[in-house]
Coordinates of C-alpha atoms and ligand atoms in Angstrom, one line a residue:
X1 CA 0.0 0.0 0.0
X2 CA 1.6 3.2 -0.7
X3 CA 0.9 6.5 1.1
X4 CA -2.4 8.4 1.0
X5 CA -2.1 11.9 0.8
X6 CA -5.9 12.6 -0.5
X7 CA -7.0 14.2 2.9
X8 CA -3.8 16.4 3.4
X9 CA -3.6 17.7 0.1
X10 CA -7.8 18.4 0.1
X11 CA -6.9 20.6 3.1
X12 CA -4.1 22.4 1.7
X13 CA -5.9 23.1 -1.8
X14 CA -9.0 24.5 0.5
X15 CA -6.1 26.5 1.9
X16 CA -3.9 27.0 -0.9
X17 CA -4.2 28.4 -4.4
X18 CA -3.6 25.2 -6.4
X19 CA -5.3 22.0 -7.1
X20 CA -4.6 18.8 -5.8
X21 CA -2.1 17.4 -8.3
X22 CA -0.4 20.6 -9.1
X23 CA 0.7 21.1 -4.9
X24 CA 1.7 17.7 -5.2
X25 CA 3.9 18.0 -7.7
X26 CA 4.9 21.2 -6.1
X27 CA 5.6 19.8 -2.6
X28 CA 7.5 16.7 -3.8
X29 CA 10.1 19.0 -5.4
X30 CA 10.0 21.3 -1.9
X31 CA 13.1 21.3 0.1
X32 CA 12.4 21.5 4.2
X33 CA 15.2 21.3 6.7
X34 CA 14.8 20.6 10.4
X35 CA 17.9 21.2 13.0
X36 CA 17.7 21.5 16.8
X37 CA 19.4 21.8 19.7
X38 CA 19.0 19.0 21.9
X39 CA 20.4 19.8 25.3
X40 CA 17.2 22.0 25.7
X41 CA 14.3 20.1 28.0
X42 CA 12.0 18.9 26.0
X43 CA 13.5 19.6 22.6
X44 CA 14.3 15.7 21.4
X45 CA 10.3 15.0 21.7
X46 CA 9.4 17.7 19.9
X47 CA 11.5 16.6 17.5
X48 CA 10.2 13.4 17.4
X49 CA 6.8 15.5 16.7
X50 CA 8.0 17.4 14.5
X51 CA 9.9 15.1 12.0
X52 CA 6.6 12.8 12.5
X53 CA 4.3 15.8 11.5
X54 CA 6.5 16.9 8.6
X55 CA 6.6 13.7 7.1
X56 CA 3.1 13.1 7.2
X57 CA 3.3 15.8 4.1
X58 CA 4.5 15.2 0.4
X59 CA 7.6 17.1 1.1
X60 CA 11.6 16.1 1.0
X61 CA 12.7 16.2 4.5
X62 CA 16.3 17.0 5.2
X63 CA 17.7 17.1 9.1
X64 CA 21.1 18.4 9.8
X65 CA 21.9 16.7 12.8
X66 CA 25.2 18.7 13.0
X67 CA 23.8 22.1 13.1
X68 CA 22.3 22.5 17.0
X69 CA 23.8 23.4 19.8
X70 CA 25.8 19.9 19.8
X71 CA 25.2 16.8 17.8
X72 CA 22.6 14.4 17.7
X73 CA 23.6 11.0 18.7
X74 CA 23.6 7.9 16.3
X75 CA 20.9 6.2 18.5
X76 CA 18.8 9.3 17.9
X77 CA 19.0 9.7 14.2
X78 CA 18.1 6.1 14.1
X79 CA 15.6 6.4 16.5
X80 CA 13.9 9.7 14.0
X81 CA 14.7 7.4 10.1
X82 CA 12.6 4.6 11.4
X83 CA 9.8 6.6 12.9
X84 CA 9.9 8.6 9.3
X85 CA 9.8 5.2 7.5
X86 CA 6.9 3.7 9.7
X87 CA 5.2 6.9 8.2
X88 CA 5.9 7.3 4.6
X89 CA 8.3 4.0 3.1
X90 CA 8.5 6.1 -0.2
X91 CA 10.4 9.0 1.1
X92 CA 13.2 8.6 3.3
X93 CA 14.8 11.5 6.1
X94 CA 17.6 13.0 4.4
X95 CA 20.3 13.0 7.1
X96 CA 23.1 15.5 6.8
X97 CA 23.3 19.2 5.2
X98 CA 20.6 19.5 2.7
X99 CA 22.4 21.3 -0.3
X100 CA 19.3 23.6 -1.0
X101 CA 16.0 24.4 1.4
X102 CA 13.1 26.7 0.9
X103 CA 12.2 26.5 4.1
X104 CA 14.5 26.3 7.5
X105 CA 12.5 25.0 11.1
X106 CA 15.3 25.2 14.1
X107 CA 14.1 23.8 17.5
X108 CA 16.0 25.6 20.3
X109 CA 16.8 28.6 20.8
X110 CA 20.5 28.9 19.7
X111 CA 21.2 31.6 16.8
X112 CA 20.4 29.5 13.8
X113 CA 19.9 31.0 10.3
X114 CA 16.2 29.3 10.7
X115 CA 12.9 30.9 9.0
X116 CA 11.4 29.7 12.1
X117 CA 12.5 28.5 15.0
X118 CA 10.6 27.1 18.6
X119 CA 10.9 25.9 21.9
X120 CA 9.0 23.9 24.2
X121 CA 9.0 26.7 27.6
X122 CA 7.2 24.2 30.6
X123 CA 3.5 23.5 29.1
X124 CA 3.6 25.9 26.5
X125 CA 5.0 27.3 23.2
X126 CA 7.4 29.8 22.2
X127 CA 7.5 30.4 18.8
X128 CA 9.8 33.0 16.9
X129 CA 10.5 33.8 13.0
X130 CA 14.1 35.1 11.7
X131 CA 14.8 38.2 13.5
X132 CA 13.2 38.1 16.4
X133 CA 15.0 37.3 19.9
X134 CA 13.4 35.0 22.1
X135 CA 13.1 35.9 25.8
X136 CA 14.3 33.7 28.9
X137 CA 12.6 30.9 29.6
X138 CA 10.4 30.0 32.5
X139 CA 10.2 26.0 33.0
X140 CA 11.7 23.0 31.5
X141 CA 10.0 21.8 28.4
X142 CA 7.3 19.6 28.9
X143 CA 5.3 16.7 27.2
X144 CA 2.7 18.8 26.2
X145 CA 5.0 21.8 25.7
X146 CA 7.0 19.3 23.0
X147 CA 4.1 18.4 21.2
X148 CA 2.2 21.8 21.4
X149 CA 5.5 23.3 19.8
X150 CA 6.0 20.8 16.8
X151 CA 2.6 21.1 15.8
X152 CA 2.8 25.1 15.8
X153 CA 6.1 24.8 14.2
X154 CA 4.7 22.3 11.5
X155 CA 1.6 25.0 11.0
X156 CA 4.1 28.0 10.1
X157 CA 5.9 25.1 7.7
X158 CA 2.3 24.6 5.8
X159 CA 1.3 27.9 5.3
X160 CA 4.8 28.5 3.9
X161 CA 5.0 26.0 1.9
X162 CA 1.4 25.0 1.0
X163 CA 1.1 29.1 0.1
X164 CA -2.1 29.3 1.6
X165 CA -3.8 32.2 0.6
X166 CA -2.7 35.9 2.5
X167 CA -6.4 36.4 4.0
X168 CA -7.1 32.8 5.2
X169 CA -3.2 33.1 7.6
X170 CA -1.6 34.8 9.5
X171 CA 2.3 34.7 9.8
X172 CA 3.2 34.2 12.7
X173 CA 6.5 36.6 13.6
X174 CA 6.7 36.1 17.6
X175 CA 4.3 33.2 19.6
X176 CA 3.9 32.8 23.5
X177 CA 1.2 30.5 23.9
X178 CA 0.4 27.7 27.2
X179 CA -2.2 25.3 26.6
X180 CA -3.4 25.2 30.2
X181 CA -2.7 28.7 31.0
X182 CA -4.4 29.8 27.7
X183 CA -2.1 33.0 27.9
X184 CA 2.0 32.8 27.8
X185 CA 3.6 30.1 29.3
X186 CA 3.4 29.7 33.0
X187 CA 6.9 29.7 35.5
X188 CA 6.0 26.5 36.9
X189 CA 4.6 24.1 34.7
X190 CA 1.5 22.7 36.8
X191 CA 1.7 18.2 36.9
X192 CA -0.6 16.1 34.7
X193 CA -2.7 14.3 37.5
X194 CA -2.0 10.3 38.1
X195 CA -5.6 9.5 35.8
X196 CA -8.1 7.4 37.6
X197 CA -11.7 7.4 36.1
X198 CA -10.8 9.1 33.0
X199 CA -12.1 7.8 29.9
X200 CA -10.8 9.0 26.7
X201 CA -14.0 8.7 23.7
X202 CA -12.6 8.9 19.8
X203 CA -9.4 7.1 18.7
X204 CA -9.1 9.1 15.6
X205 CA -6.8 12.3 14.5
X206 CA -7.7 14.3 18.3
X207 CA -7.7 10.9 20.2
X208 CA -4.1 9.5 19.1
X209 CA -2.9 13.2 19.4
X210 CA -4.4 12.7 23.4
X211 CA -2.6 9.6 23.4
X212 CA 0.8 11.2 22.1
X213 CA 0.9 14.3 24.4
X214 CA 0.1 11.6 27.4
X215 CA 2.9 9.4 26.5
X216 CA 5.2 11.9 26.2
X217 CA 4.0 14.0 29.6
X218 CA 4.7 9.8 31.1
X219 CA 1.5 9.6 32.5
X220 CA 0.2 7.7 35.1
X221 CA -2.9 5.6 36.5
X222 CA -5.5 4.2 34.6
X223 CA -7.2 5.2 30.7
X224 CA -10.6 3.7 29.0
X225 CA -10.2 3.8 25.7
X226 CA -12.8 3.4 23.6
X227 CA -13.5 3.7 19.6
X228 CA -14.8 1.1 16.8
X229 CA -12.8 0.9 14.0
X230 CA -9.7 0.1 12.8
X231 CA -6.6 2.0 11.3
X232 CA -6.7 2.6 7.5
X233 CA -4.4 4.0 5.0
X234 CA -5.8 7.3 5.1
X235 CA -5.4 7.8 8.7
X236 CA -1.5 7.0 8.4
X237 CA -1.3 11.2 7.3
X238 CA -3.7 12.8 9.8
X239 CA -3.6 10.5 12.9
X240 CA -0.3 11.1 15.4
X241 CA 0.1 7.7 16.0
X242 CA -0.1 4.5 13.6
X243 CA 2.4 3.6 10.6
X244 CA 1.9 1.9 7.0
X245 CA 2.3 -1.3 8.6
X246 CA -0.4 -1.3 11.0
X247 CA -2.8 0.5 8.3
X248 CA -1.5 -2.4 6.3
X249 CA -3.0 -4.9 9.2
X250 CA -6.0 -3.2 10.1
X251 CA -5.2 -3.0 13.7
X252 CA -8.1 -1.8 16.3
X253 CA -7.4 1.8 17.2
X254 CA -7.7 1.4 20.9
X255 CA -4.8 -1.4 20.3
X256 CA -3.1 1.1 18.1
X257 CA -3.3 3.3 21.5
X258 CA -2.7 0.5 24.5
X259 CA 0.5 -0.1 22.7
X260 CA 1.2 3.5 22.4
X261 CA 1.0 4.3 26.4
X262 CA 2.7 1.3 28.2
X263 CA 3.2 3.8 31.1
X264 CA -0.9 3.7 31.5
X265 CA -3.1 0.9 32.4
X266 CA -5.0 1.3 29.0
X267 CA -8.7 -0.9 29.1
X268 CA -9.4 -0.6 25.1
X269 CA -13.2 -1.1 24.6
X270 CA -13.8 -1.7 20.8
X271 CA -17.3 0.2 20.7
X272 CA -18.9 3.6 20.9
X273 CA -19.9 6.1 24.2
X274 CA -23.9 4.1 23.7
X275 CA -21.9 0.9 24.7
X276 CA -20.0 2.3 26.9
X277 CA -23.4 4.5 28.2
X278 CA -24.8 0.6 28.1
X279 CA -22.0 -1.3 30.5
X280 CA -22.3 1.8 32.7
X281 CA -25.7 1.3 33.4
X282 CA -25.6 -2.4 33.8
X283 CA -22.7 -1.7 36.6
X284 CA -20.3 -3.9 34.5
X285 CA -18.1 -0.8 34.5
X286 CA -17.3 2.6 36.6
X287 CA -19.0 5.5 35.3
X288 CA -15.8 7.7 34.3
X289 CA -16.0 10.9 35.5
X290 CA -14.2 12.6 33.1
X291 CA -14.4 12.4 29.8
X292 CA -12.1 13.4 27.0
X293 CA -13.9 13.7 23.8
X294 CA -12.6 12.9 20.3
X295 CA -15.1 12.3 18.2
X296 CA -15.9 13.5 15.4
X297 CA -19.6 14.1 14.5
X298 CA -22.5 15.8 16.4
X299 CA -24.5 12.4 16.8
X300 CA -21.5 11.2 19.2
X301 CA -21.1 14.5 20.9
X302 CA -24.7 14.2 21.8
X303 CA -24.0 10.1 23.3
X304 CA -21.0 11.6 25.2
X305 CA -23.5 14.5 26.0
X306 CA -25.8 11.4 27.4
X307 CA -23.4 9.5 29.7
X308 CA -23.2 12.9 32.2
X309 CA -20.1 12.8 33.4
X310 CA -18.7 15.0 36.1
X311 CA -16.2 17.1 33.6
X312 CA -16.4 16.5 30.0
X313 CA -13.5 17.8 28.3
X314 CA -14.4 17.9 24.4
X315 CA -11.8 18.3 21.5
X316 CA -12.9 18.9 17.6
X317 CA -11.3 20.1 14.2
X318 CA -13.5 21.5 11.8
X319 CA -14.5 24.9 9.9
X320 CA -14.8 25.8 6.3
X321 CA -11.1 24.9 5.7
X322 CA -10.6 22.2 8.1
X323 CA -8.1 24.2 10.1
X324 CA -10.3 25.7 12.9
X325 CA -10.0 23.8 16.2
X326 CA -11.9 23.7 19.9
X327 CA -11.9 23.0 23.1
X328 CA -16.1 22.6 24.7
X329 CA -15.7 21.8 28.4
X330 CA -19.2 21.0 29.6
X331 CA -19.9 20.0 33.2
X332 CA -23.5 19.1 35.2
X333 CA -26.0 20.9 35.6
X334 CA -24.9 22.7 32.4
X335 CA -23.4 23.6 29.9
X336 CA -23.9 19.9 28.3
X337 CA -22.0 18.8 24.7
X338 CA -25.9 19.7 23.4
X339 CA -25.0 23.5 24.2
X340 CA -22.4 23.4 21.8
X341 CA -23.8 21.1 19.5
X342 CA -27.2 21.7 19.2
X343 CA -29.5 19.5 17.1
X344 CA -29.8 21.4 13.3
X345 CA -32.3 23.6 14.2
X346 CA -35.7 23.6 12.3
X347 CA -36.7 27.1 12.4
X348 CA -35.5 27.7 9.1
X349 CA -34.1 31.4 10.3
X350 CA -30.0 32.1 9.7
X351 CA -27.8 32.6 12.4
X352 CA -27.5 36.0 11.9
X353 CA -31.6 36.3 12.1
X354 CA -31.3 34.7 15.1
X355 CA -28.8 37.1 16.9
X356 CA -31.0 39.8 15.7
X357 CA -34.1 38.2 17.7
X358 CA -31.9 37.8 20.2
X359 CA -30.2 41.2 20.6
X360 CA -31.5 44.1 18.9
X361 CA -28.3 44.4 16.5
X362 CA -28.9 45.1 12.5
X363 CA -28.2 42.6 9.9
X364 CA -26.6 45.8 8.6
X365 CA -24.1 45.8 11.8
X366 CA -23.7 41.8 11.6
X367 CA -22.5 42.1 8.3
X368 CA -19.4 43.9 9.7
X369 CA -18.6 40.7 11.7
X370 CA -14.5 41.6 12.2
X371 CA -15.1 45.3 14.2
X372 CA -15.4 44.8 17.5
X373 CA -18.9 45.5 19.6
X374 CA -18.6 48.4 21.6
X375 CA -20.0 50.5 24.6
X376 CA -21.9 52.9 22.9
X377 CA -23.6 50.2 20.8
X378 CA -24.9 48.1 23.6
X379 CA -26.0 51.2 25.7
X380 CA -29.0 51.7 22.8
X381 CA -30.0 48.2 23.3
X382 CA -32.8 46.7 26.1
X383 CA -31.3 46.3 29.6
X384 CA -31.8 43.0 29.8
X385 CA -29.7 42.6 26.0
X386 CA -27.2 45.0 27.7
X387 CA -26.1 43.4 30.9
X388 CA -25.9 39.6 28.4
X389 CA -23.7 41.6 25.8
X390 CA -21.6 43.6 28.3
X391 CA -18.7 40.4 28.3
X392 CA -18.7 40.7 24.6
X393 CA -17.7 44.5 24.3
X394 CA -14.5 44.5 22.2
X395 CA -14.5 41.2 20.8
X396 CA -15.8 41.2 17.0
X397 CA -19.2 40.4 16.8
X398 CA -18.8 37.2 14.0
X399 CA -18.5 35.1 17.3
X400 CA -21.6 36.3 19.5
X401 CA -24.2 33.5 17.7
X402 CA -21.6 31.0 18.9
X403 CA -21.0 33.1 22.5
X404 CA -25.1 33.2 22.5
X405 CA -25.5 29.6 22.3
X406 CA -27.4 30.3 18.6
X407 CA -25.2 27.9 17.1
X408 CA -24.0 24.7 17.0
X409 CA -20.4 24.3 15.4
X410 CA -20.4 23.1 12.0
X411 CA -20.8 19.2 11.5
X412 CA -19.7 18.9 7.9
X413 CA -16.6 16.5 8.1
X414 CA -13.7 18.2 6.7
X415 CA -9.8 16.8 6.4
X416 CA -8.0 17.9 8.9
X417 CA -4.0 17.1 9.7
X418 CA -2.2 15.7 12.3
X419 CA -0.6 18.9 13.6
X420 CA -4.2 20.4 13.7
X421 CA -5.7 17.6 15.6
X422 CA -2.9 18.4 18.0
X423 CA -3.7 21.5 18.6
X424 CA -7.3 20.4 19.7
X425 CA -5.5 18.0 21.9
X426 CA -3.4 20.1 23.4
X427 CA -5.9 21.8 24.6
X428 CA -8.0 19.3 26.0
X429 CA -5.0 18.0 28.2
X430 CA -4.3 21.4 29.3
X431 CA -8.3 21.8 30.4
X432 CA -7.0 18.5 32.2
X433 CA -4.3 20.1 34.0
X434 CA -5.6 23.1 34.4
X435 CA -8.6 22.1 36.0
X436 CA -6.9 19.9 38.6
X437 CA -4.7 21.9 39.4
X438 CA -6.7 25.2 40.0
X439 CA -10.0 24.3 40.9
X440 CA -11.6 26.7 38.9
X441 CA -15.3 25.5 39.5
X442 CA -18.2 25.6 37.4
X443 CA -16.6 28.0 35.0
X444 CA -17.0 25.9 31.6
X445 CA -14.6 27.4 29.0
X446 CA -15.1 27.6 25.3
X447 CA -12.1 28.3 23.3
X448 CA -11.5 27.9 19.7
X449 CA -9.5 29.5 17.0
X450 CA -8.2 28.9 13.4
X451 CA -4.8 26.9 13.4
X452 CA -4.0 29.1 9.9
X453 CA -4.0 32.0 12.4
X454 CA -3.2 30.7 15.7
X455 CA -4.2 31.6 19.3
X456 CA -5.2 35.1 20.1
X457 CA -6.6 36.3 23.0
X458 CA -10.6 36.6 21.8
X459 CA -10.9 32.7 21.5
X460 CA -12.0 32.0 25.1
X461 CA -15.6 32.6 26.1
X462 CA -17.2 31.2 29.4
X463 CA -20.4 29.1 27.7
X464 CA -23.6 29.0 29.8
X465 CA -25.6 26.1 29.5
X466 CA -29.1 27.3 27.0
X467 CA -32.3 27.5 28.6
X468 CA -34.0 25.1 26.4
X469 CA -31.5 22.1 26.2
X470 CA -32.2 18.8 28.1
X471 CA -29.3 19.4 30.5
X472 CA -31.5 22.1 31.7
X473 CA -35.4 21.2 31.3
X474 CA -35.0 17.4 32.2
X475 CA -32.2 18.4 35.3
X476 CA -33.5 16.2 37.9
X477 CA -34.3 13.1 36.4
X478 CA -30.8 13.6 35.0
X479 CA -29.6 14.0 38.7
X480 CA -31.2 10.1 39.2
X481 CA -29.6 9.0 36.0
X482 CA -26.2 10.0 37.5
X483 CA -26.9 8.6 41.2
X484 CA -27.5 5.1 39.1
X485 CA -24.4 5.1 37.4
X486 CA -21.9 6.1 40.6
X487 CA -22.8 3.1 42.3
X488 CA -20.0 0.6 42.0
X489 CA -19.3 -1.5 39.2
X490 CA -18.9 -5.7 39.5
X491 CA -15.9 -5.0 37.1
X492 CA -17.1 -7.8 34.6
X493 CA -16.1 -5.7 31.5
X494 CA -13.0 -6.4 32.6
X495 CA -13.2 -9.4 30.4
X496 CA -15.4 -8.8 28.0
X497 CA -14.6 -9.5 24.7
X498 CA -13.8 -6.8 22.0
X499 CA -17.8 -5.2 20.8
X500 CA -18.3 -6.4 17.2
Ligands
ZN1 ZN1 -27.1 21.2 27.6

């Protein structure tokens, strides 16, 4: 079987400017060379990431391993051909000075004549092209900070060198970003608590990206895994885990993960969140209580939605393009994964009709969706209107039907890529981490932002449950539901065989 490319070049020609075949041919003749420096904490898993992410794209792939701040060792530059072989057999990792590059990513922060260079800085991500000085860092590279900062790297590569169109990206010149923070990178990088009840719902493109940041932050305790399929060709490009050989064998993605994390006690349940919802209720397994979604259609949001757990932590790729990415957290009595993900409603009115109804703004003013709202525009508005706008003033008003709960996020499935998807997951582990370590109580954060563009400080919203929803009109026999399912569990599942 040779390598399937279909879904990563449908992505880039939404992106790009070219067709399909034409960015092929394009891409295969496009020179990339990685160097890093890897005496920096954290830097050799990123660039395990990285060289993993790149070669998931029709490029040629050179890495100097003499040009860091000292050389990588043999074992290493083993360690990195095989892993780029497992991915693509066709084209090899050039090791040693590549005699031309169009594009130059450095990892480390050594003066490197890089386009762009990155380092992991504890949880988080800083990111700076040519010419631009990076500032001390805080903490030691993490796990999450490694893979958080190959996938941004790998972004910067793909608008580069896909040449995705000047208004759908944004260059990125200097990039502080956390994943649990959700602002720069904190001094002291908060631990990953030792997981106990967590189940993890989606083995795709966000749930192997889960899996990767876990194994690399060596995570502890116990994981339920569960999806239904097995690994294909096509998911060799856009998962983070999985090579040609196992798409070759068909092997069961919660396999592909168990193998992935032998750090974890990983239960692999071949099934969807209604079995799980089913095994639950029979008390032939613990109810999880939180749940890390990575699924990708509204139908299995709205199962997840159904098994109402304590702290849902949701992940998803989507958008027009396929590069726009979230993070839902939805926690009892609300907001539920049916907030977010409404059914398609069937009042036949648009989104911006809606907003209207709900707020008093023109279509006229909707229409200008990029300037921000502002004071003296919500102080003609009812009082009730103003006091529900007031958190919006000075955000751009394109995002208040999502901020209002007036729309669901779009379901269409679109190709995404690997170092999307780990973006999403990033930021589901950080919810992880951020939330055990901080207690921040029934706040349920809604971020989301386009991975063309990256982070900006306008993509978090706190999401309050909608008035309408089940979580909300049927709350106590939902309270009853959840009593049932937190008493204890015989443990049977424990061998039960593999569902279908
Ligand atoms: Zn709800």
């Amino acid at each position: 079987v040779t390598i399937d490319h279909s879904r990563t070049l449908r992505l880039a020609s939404n992106a790009g400017s070219q067709a399909g075949s034409q960015l092929l041919d394009r891409l295969d003749r496009t020179h990339v060379l990685v160097t890093a420096d890897p005496d920096q904490p954290g830097v050799s898993a990123a660039l395990r990431v990285l060289v993993a992410d790149l070669r998931r794209l029709p490029i040629q792939l050179h890495l100097d391993p003499r040009r860091g701040s000292r050389p990588l060792t043999a074992d290493q530059l083993d360690q990195l051909a095989a892993l780029a072989a497992g991915i693509d057999r066709d084209r090899p990792l050039h090791l040693g000075p590549a005699p031309h590059a169009d594009l130059h990513l450095h990892l480390g922060t050594s003066p490197a004549s890089a386009t762009v260079s990155a380092v992991p800085d504890g949880h988080g991500t800083r990111l700076r092209r040519a010419g631009h000085p990076f500032p001390r860092l805080g903490a030691p590279g993490s796990g999450l900070g490694a893979v958080s900062t190959a996938a941004m790297l790998t972004a910067e590569a793909f608008k580069t060198i896909i040449g995705v169109i000047p208004d759908r990206r944004r260059l990125v010149q200097a990039l502080d970003f956390d994943p649990v923070t959700l602002t720069t990178p904190a001094t002291a990088a908060a631990c990953l608590p030792i997981l106990d009840h967590v189940a993890l719902i989606g083995a795709g493109a966000i749930g192997t990206a889960i899996a990767l940041i876990l194994r690399e932050l060596g995570a502890k305790g116990s994981l339920l895994v569960i999806d239904p399929e097995a690994f294909d060709a096509p998911n060799v490009t856009t998962y983070s885990l999985g090579t040609q050989n196992d798409a070759d064998q068909q092997i069961p993605k919660v396999l592909l993960i168990q193998s992935a994390l032998p750090g974890l006690h990983v239960h692999p349940i071949r099934g969807s969140a209604q079995d799980l919802i089913e095994a639950v209720d029979q008390h032939r397994l613990c109810m999880p209580t939180t749940v890390l979604g990575a699924v990708d259609s509204v139908d299995a949001r709205h199962q997840i939605a159904a098994l109402h757990a304590d702290c849902t932590l949701d992940g998803s790729t989507g958008g027009s393009t396929g590069t726009t990415l979230s993070l839902a957290e939805a926690l009892p009595p609300g907001p539920c994964l049916r907030c977010y993900y409404p059914a398609v409603p069937t009042t036949g009115r648009s989104t911006e009709q809606l907003i209207v109804e709900a707020t008093g703004l023109t279509l006229d003013r909707l229409a200008r969706g990029d300037q921000p709202l502002t004071v003296d525009e919500i102080e003609q508005l009812p009082p009730d209107v103003q006091s529900r706008l007031a958190e919006h003033v000075g955000k751009p008003v394109c995002g208040l039907g999502r901020a209002l709960g007036l729309t669901g996020r779009t379901d269409d499935y679109q190709p995404s890529a690997a170092f999307v998807a780990q973006q999403a997951a990033a930021l589901v582990v950080g919810a992880l981490i951020r939330r055990h370590d901080a207690a921040p109580g029934p706040r349920a954060l809604d971020v989301e932002y386009d991975a063309m563009f990256g982070p900006h400080p306008t993509m978090i919203q706190t999401r309050r449950p909608r008035g309408t929803c089940r979580c909300q009109t049927d709350r106590e026999l939902i309270n009853v539901v959840r009593d049932h399912r937190s008493g204890p569990a015989d443990g049977t599942l424990r061998a039960l065989p593999p569902i279908s």
